[in-house]
PDB file of C-alpha atoms in Angstrom:
ATOM      1  CA  MET A 959      -8.144  -8.292   9.973  1.00  0.00           C
ATOM      2  CA  ASN A 960     -11.279  -9.771   8.407  1.00  0.00           C
ATOM      3  CA  LEU A 961     -11.263  -7.082   5.714  1.00  0.00           C
ATOM      4  CA  VAL A 962      -7.639  -7.943   4.932  1.00  0.00           C
ATOM      5  CA  ASN A 963      -8.479 -11.641   4.602  1.00  0.00           C
ATOM      6  CA  LYS A 964     -11.431 -10.844   2.337  1.00  0.00           C
ATOM      7  CA  THR A 965      -9.305  -8.676   0.037  1.00  0.00           C
ATOM      8  CA  ASN A 966      -7.957 -10.861  -2.772  1.00  0.00           C
ATOM      9  CA  LYS A 967      -8.028  -8.417  -5.700  1.00  0.00           C
ATOM     10  CA  CYS A 968      -7.161  -4.779  -6.282  1.00  0.00           C
ATOM     11  CA  CYS A 969     -10.107  -2.783  -7.648  1.00  0.00           C
ATOM     12  CA  GLY A 970     -12.019  -6.055  -7.940  1.00  0.00           C
ATOM     13  CA  CYS A 971     -10.062  -7.467 -10.882  1.00  0.00           C
ATOM     14  CA  VAL A 972      -6.277  -7.051 -10.499  1.00  0.00           C
ATOM     15  CA  PRO A 973      -4.213  -9.727  -8.657  1.00  0.00           C
ATOM     16  CA  LEU A 974      -2.696  -8.582  -5.368  1.00  0.00           C
ATOM     17  CA  ARG A 975       0.924  -8.274  -6.522  1.00  0.00           C
ATOM     18  CA  GLY A 976      -0.066  -6.426  -9.696  1.00  0.00           C
ATOM     19  CA  GLY A 977      -2.349  -4.237  -7.601  1.00  0.00           C
ATOM     20  CA  VAL A 978       0.436  -3.301  -5.183  1.00  0.00           C
ATOM     21  CA  ILE A 979       2.729  -2.428  -8.106  1.00  0.00           C
ATOM     22  CA  PHE A 980      -0.045  -0.287  -9.622  1.00  0.00           C
ATOM     23  CA  ILE A 981      -0.691   1.412  -6.268  1.00  0.00           C
ATOM     24  CA  SER A 982       3.016   2.152  -5.825  1.00  0.00           C
ATOM     25  CA  ILE A 983       3.422   3.609  -9.320  1.00  0.00           C
ATOM     26  CA  PHE A 984       0.169   5.585  -9.044  1.00  0.00           C
ATOM     27  CA  SER A 985       1.196   6.974  -5.648  1.00  0.00           C
ATOM     28  CA  LEU A 986       4.703   7.761  -6.887  1.00  0.00           C
ATOM     29  CA  VAL A 987       3.383   9.741  -9.854  1.00  0.00           C
ATOM     30  CA  GLY A 988       0.791  11.520  -7.699  1.00  0.00           C
ATOM     31  CA  LEU A 989       3.233  12.488  -4.957  1.00  0.00           C
ATOM     32  CA  THR A 990       5.831  13.660  -7.481  1.00  0.00           C
ATOM     33  CA  TYR A 991       3.219  15.861  -9.155  1.00  0.00           C
ATOM     34  CA  ILE A 992       2.139  17.318  -5.796  1.00  0.00           C
ATOM     35  CA  VAL A 993       5.738  18.052  -4.791  1.00  0.00           C
ATOM     36  CA  LEU A 994       6.514  19.800  -8.083  1.00  0.00           C
ATOM     37  CA  SER A 995       3.247  21.789  -8.014  1.00  0.00           C
ATOM     38  CA  ASP A 996       3.741  22.878  -4.406  1.00  0.00           C
ATOM     39  CA  VAL A 997       7.371  23.856  -4.992  1.00  0.00           C
ATOM     40  CA  LEU A 998       6.275  25.922  -7.999  1.00  0.00           C
ATOM     41  CA  SER A 999       3.544  27.631  -5.955  1.00  0.00           C
ATOM     42  CA  ILE A1000       5.984  28.467  -3.169  1.00  0.00           C
ATOM     43  CA  SER A1001       8.565  29.774  -5.643  1.00  0.00           C
ATOM     44  CA  ILE A1002       6.086  32.342  -6.991  1.00  0.00           C
ATOM     45  CA  ASP A1003       4.734  33.213  -3.520  1.00  0.00           C
ATOM     46  CA  ASP A1004       1.273  31.866  -4.364  1.00  0.00           C
ATOM     47  CA  TYR A1005       0.593  29.483  -1.505  1.00  0.00           C
ATOM     48  CA  GLY A1006      -1.088  29.010   1.859  1.00  0.00           C
ATOM     49  CA  ILE A1007      -0.599  26.804   4.894  1.00  0.00           C
ATOM     50  CA  GLY A1008      -2.348  23.936   3.088  1.00  0.00           C
ATOM     51  CA  THR A1009       0.270  23.962   0.345  1.00  0.00           C
ATOM     52  CA  VAL A1010       3.092  23.713   2.881  1.00  0.00           C
ATOM     53  CA  VAL A1011       1.360  20.845   4.716  1.00  0.00           C
ATOM     54  CA  ASP A1012       0.794  18.927   1.463  1.00  0.00           C
ATOM     55  CA  LEU A1013       4.433  19.443   0.476  1.00  0.00           C
ATOM     56  CA  VAL A1014       5.742  18.152   3.815  1.00  0.00           C
ATOM     57  CA  ILE A1015       3.471  15.082   3.720  1.00  0.00           C
ATOM     58  CA  SER A1016       4.421  14.289   0.122  1.00  0.00           C
ATOM     59  CA  VAL A1017       8.171  14.680   0.722  1.00  0.00           C
ATOM     60  CA  LEU A1018       8.020  12.448   3.809  1.00  0.00           C
ATOM     61  CA  PHE A1019       6.126   9.630   2.131  1.00  0.00           C
ATOM     62  CA  LEU A1020       7.799   9.701  -1.286  1.00  0.00           C
ATOM     63  CA  PRO A1021      10.677   7.453  -0.044  1.00  0.00           C
ATOM     64  CA  VAL A1022       8.095   5.071   1.449  1.00  0.00           C
ATOM     65  CA  ILE A1023       6.462   4.571  -1.949  1.00  0.00           C
ATOM     66  CA  ILE A1024       9.843   4.073  -3.645  1.00  0.00           C
ATOM     67  CA  PHE A1025      10.725   1.492  -0.976  1.00  0.00           C
ATOM     68  CA  GLY A1026       7.403  -0.288  -1.523  1.00  0.00           C
ATOM     69  CA  LEU A1027       7.895  -0.424  -5.284  1.00  0.00           C
ATOM     70  CA  PHE A1028      11.387  -1.893  -4.835  1.00  0.00           C
ATOM     71  CA  VAL A1029      10.190  -4.483  -2.312  1.00  0.00           C
ATOM     72  CA  THR A1030       7.227  -5.556  -4.448  1.00  0.00           C
ATOM     73  CA  CYS A1031       9.169  -5.831  -7.710  1.00  0.00           C
ATOM     74  CA  CYS A1032      12.529  -7.140  -6.477  1.00  0.00           C
ATOM     75  CA  GLU A1033      12.723  -8.500  -2.927  1.00  0.00           C
ATOM     76  CA  ARG A1034       9.179  -9.779  -2.284  1.00  0.00           C
ATOM     77  CA  LYS A1035      10.069 -10.715   1.300  1.00  0.00           C
ATOM     78  CA  ALA A1036       7.139 -10.947   3.706  1.00  0.00           C
ATOM     79  CA  TYR A1037       8.763  -8.929   6.495  1.00  0.00           C
ATOM     80  CA  LEU A1038       9.726  -6.100   4.106  1.00  0.00           C
ATOM     81  CA  LEU A1039       6.213  -6.055   2.673  1.00  0.00           C
ATOM     82  CA  ARG A1040       4.897  -5.902   6.229  1.00  0.00           C
ATOM     83  CA  VAL A1041       7.074  -2.840   6.899  1.00  0.00           C
ATOM     84  CA  PHE A1042       5.755  -1.223   3.712  1.00  0.00           C
ATOM     85  CA  SER A1043       2.187  -2.027   4.749  1.00  0.00           C
ATOM     86  CA  ILE A1044       2.649  -0.400   8.170  1.00  0.00           C
ATOM     87  CA  LEU A1045       4.227   2.733   6.663  1.00  0.00           C
ATOM     88  CA  TYR A1046       1.465   2.961   4.049  1.00  0.00           C
ATOM     89  CA  ASN A1047      -1.134   2.639   6.818  1.00  0.00           C
ATOM     90  CA  VAL A1048       0.449   5.660   8.515  1.00  0.00           C
ATOM     91  CA  PHE A1049       0.333   7.503   5.181  1.00  0.00           C
ATOM     92  CA  THR A1050      -3.338   6.543   4.801  1.00  0.00           C
ATOM     93  CA  VAL A1051      -4.263   7.799   8.271  1.00  0.00           C
ATOM     94  CA  VAL A1052      -2.505  11.127   7.616  1.00  0.00           C
ATOM     95  CA  GLU A1053      -4.280  11.522   4.258  1.00  0.00           C
ATOM     96  CA  ILE A1054      -7.669  10.646   5.767  1.00  0.00           C
ATOM     97  CA  ILE A1055      -7.178  13.246   8.513  1.00  0.00           C
ATOM     98  CA  ASP A1056      -6.125  15.813   5.898  1.00  0.00           C
ATOM     99  CA  SER A1057      -9.211  15.023   3.788  1.00  0.00           C
ATOM    100  CA  LEU A1058     -11.567  15.272   6.772  1.00  0.00           C
ATOM    101  CA  ILE A1059     -10.061  18.635   7.719  1.00  0.00           C
ATOM    102  CA  SER A1060     -10.576  19.854   4.138  1.00  0.00           C
ATOM    103  CA  ILE A1061     -14.243  18.815   4.245  1.00  0.00           C
ATOM    104  CA  ILE A1062     -14.800  20.447   7.646  1.00  0.00           C
ATOM    105  CA  VAL A1063     -13.121  23.686   6.557  1.00  0.00           C
ATOM    106  CA  ILE A1064     -15.076  24.002   3.280  1.00  0.00           C
ATOM    107  CA  VAL A1065     -18.363  23.473   5.146  1.00  0.00           C
ATOM    108  CA  ALA A1066     -17.505  25.681   8.139  1.00  0.00           C
ATOM    109  CA  TYR A1067     -16.367  28.659   6.058  1.00  0.00           C
ATOM    110  CA  ARG A1068     -19.395  28.672   3.778  1.00  0.00           C
ATOM    111  CA  SER A1069     -21.282  31.573   5.421  1.00  0.00           C
ATOM    112  CA  PRO A1070     -18.407  34.073   5.776  1.00  0.00           C
ATOM    113  CA  VAL A1071     -17.038  33.350   2.299  1.00  0.00           C
ATOM    114  CA  VAL A1072     -20.455  33.687   0.639  1.00  0.00           C
ATOM    115  CA  SER A1073     -21.161  36.901   2.574  1.00  0.00           C
ATOM    116  CA  ASP A1074     -17.839  38.423   1.521  1.00  0.00           C
ATOM    117  CA  CYS A1075     -18.506  37.356  -2.054  1.00  0.00           C
ATOM    118  CA  TYR A1076     -21.913  39.070  -2.132  1.00  0.00           C
ATOM    119  CA  SER A1077     -20.392  42.209  -0.594  1.00  0.00           C
ATOM    120  CA  SER A1078     -17.749  42.391  -3.308  1.00  0.00           C
ATOM    121  CA  ASN A1079     -19.836  41.047  -6.203  1.00  0.00           C
ATOM    122  CA  PRO A1080     -23.570  41.680  -5.664  1.00  0.00           C
ATOM    123  CA  ASN A1081     -24.448  40.580  -9.203  1.00  0.00           C
ATOM    124  CA  VAL A1082     -22.795  37.158  -8.866  1.00  0.00           C
ATOM    125  CA  ASP A1083     -24.635  34.073  -7.602  1.00  0.00           C
ATOM    126  CA  CYS A1084     -22.065  33.416  -4.891  1.00  0.00           C
ATOM    127  CA  ASP A1085     -24.194  30.828  -3.099  1.00  0.00           C
ATOM    128  CA  TYR A1086     -24.413  28.653  -6.221  1.00  0.00           C
ATOM    129  CA  LEU A1087     -20.706  28.986  -6.981  1.00  0.00           C
ATOM    130  CA  TYR A1088     -19.719  28.064  -3.437  1.00  0.00           C
ATOM    131  CA  SER A1089     -22.142  25.126  -3.425  1.00  0.00           C
ATOM    132  CA  LYS A1090     -20.505  23.854  -6.602  1.00  0.00           C
ATOM    133  CA  LEU A1091     -17.023  24.221  -5.093  1.00  0.00           C
ATOM    134  CA  GLU A1092     -18.166  22.613  -1.852  1.00  0.00           C
ATOM    135  CA  ALA A1093     -19.590  19.589  -3.684  1.00  0.00           C
ATOM    136  CA  GLN A1094     -16.363  19.146  -5.671  1.00  0.00           C
ATOM    137  CA  VAL A1095     -14.158  19.338  -2.575  1.00  0.00           C
ATOM    138  CA  ILE A1096     -16.326  16.877  -0.646  1.00  0.00           C
ATOM    139  CA  PHE A1097     -16.492  14.430  -3.568  1.00  0.00           C
ATOM    140  CA  VAL A1098     -12.729  14.494  -4.192  1.00  0.00           C
ATOM    141  CA  ASN A1099     -11.858  14.012  -0.530  1.00  0.00           C
ATOM    142  CA  VAL A1100     -14.383  11.209  -0.026  1.00  0.00           C
ATOM    143  CA  MET A1101     -12.857   9.429  -3.042  1.00  0.00           C
ATOM    144  CA  ILE A1102      -9.379   9.933  -1.564  1.00  0.00           C
ATOM    145  CA  ILE A1103     -10.509   8.369   1.727  1.00  0.00           C
ATOM    146  CA  PHE A1104     -12.114   5.415  -0.077  1.00  0.00           C
ATOM    147  CA  LEU A1105      -9.153   4.767  -2.397  1.00  0.00           C
ATOM    148  CA  MET A1106      -6.502   5.145   0.301  1.00  0.00           C
ATOM    149  CA  THR A1107      -8.372   2.710   2.557  1.00  0.00           C
ATOM    150  CA  HIS A1108      -8.753   0.188  -0.273  1.00  0.00           C
ATOM    151  CA  PHE A1109      -5.095   0.518  -1.286  1.00  0.00           C
ATOM    152  CA  ALA A1110      -3.984  -0.012   2.328  1.00  0.00           C
ATOM    153  CA  LEU A1111      -6.090  -3.196   2.514  1.00  0.00           C
ATOM    154  CA  VAL A1112      -4.618  -4.500  -0.757  1.00  0.00           C
ATOM    155  CA  ILE A1113      -1.038  -3.954   0.440  1.00  0.00           C
ATOM    156  CA  ALA A1114      -1.790  -5.581   3.811  1.00  0.00           C
ATOM    157  CA  ALA A1115      -3.458  -8.547   2.081  1.00  0.00           C
ATOM    158  CA  TYR A1116      -0.462  -9.056  -0.219  1.00  0.00           C
ATOM    159  CA  ALA A1117       1.922  -8.924   2.763  1.00  0.00           C
ATOM    160  CA  GLU A1118      -0.168 -11.562   4.569  1.00  0.00           C
ATOM    161  CA  ASN A1119      -0.301 -13.664   1.399  1.00  0.00           C
ATOM    162  CA  ARG A1120       3.499 -13.641   1.055  1.00  0.00           C
ATOM    163  CA  LYS A1121       3.889 -14.453   4.747  1.00  0.00           C
ATOM    164  CA  ALA A1122       1.571 -17.467   4.435  1.00  0.00           C
ATOM    165  CA  LYS A1123       3.465 -18.737   1.374  1.00  0.00           C
ATOM    166  CA  GLU A1124       6.840 -18.377   3.090  1.00  0.00           C
ATOM    167  CA  GLU A1125       5.579 -20.175   6.207  1.00  0.00           C
ATOM    168  CA  LYS A1126       4.168 -22.990   4.074  1.00  0.00           C
ATOM    169  CA  ALA A1127       7.453 -23.338   2.171  1.00  0.00           C
ATOM    170  CA  SER A1128       9.416 -23.439   5.446  1.00  0.00           C
ATOM    171  CA  ALA A1129       7.044 -26.069   6.848  1.00  0.00           C
ATOM    172  CA  ASN A1130       7.463 -28.222   3.726  1.00  0.00           C
ATOM    173  CA  ILE A1131      11.257 -28.007   3.952  1.00  0.00           C
ATOM    174  CA  ALA A1132      11.183 -28.953   7.643  1.00  0.00           C
ATOM    175  CA  SER A1133       8.825 -31.846   6.921  1.00  0.00           C
ATOM    176  CA  GLU A1134      11.072 -33.177   4.158  1.00  0.00           C
ATOM    177  CA  SER A1135      14.162 -32.985   6.377  1.00  0.00           C
ATOM    178  CA  ASN A1136      12.404 -34.895   9.186  1.00  0.00           C
ATOM    179  CA  ASN A1137      10.853 -37.472   6.845  1.00  0.00           C
ATOM    180  CA  PRO A1138      13.270 -38.296   4.021  1.00  0.00           C
ATOM    181  CA  PRO A1139      11.868 -40.147   0.985  1.00  0.00           C
ATOM    182  CA  VAL A1140      11.685 -43.969   1.224  1.00  0.00           C
ATOM    183  CA  HIS A1141      14.040 -44.505  -1.737  1.00  0.00           C
ATOM    184  CA  LYS A1142      16.683 -42.355  -0.011  1.00  0.00           C
ATOM    185  CA  VAL A1143      16.378 -44.410   3.190  1.00  0.00           C
ATOM    186  CA  LEU A1144      16.759 -47.643   1.208  1.00  0.00           C
ATOM    187  CA  ASP A1145      19.760 -46.302  -0.682  1.00  0.00           C
ATOM    188  CA  ASP A1146      21.440 -45.227   2.553  1.00  0.00           C
ATOM    189  CA  SER A1147      20.763 -48.565   4.236  1.00  0.00           C
ATOM    190  CA  SER A1148      22.078 -50.458   1.213  1.00  0.00           C
ATOM    191  CA  ALA A1149      25.260 -48.438   1.231  1.00  0.00           C
ATOM    192  CA  ASN A1150      25.864 -49.294   4.908  1.00  0.00           C
ATOM    193  CA  GLU A1151      25.313 -53.053   4.532  1.00  0.00           C
ATOM    194  CA  THR A1152      28.419 -55.297   4.859  1.00  0.00           C
ATOM    195  CA  PRO A1153      28.829 -57.529   1.800  1.00  0.00           C
ATOM    196  CA  ILE A1154      28.224 -61.233   2.588  1.00  0.00           C
ATOM    197  CA  ARG A1155      30.906 -63.477   1.166  1.00  0.00           C
ATOM    198  CA  SER A1156      29.959 -66.999   0.179  1.00  0.00           C
ATOM    199  CA  ALA A1157      31.802 -69.728   2.098  1.00  0.00           C
ATOM    200  CA  PRO A1158      34.154 -71.888  -0.002  1.00  0.00           C
ATOM    201  CA  ALA A1159      32.711 -75.284  -0.860  1.00  0.00           C
ATOM    202  CA  LYS A1160      34.247 -78.239   0.998  1.00  0.00           C
ATOM    203  CA  CYS A1161      35.265 -81.378  -0.835  1.00  0.00           C
TER     204      CYS A1161
END
């Protein structure tokens, strides 16, 4: 909760609402690209279990991102933003787990893959090539974890910000209804006063 309260900008410079719109568009483009790429890979029978998992995750969360973009741009209601924040948190957890699995797999399979590589290609520096691939996979997945966590905090912070503004507006309306302005009270009291007629002068 403290991290949410401390988050007041996206990427350190973009206001929260603009940041949420950017996150939604960025995620929408990214998920659409992943879906199209995975469908293409499956159509030409060039895929593994990881491709299927990525496709399922992307298809499930694509409507969530579309919903978030609509809520942020059009509705801007605190409870809808809260729903989007919760769904995006689920998306973030799934992506973090997927990234951690990718890192574990690339590290765990180093020895057998390098050994097979040397057996098939003795003149190739398989250890160097795998180290390069390993570093790339780890870097990309660490960045995914960092960005997804930051994006989730930005969305949660914007939802809390909207909630606070709506509560403040409701409190102001309630306060005004319980304490009407002085000029309105005077006008109402003047309207209810019975006119005083002057008594006729006696001779």
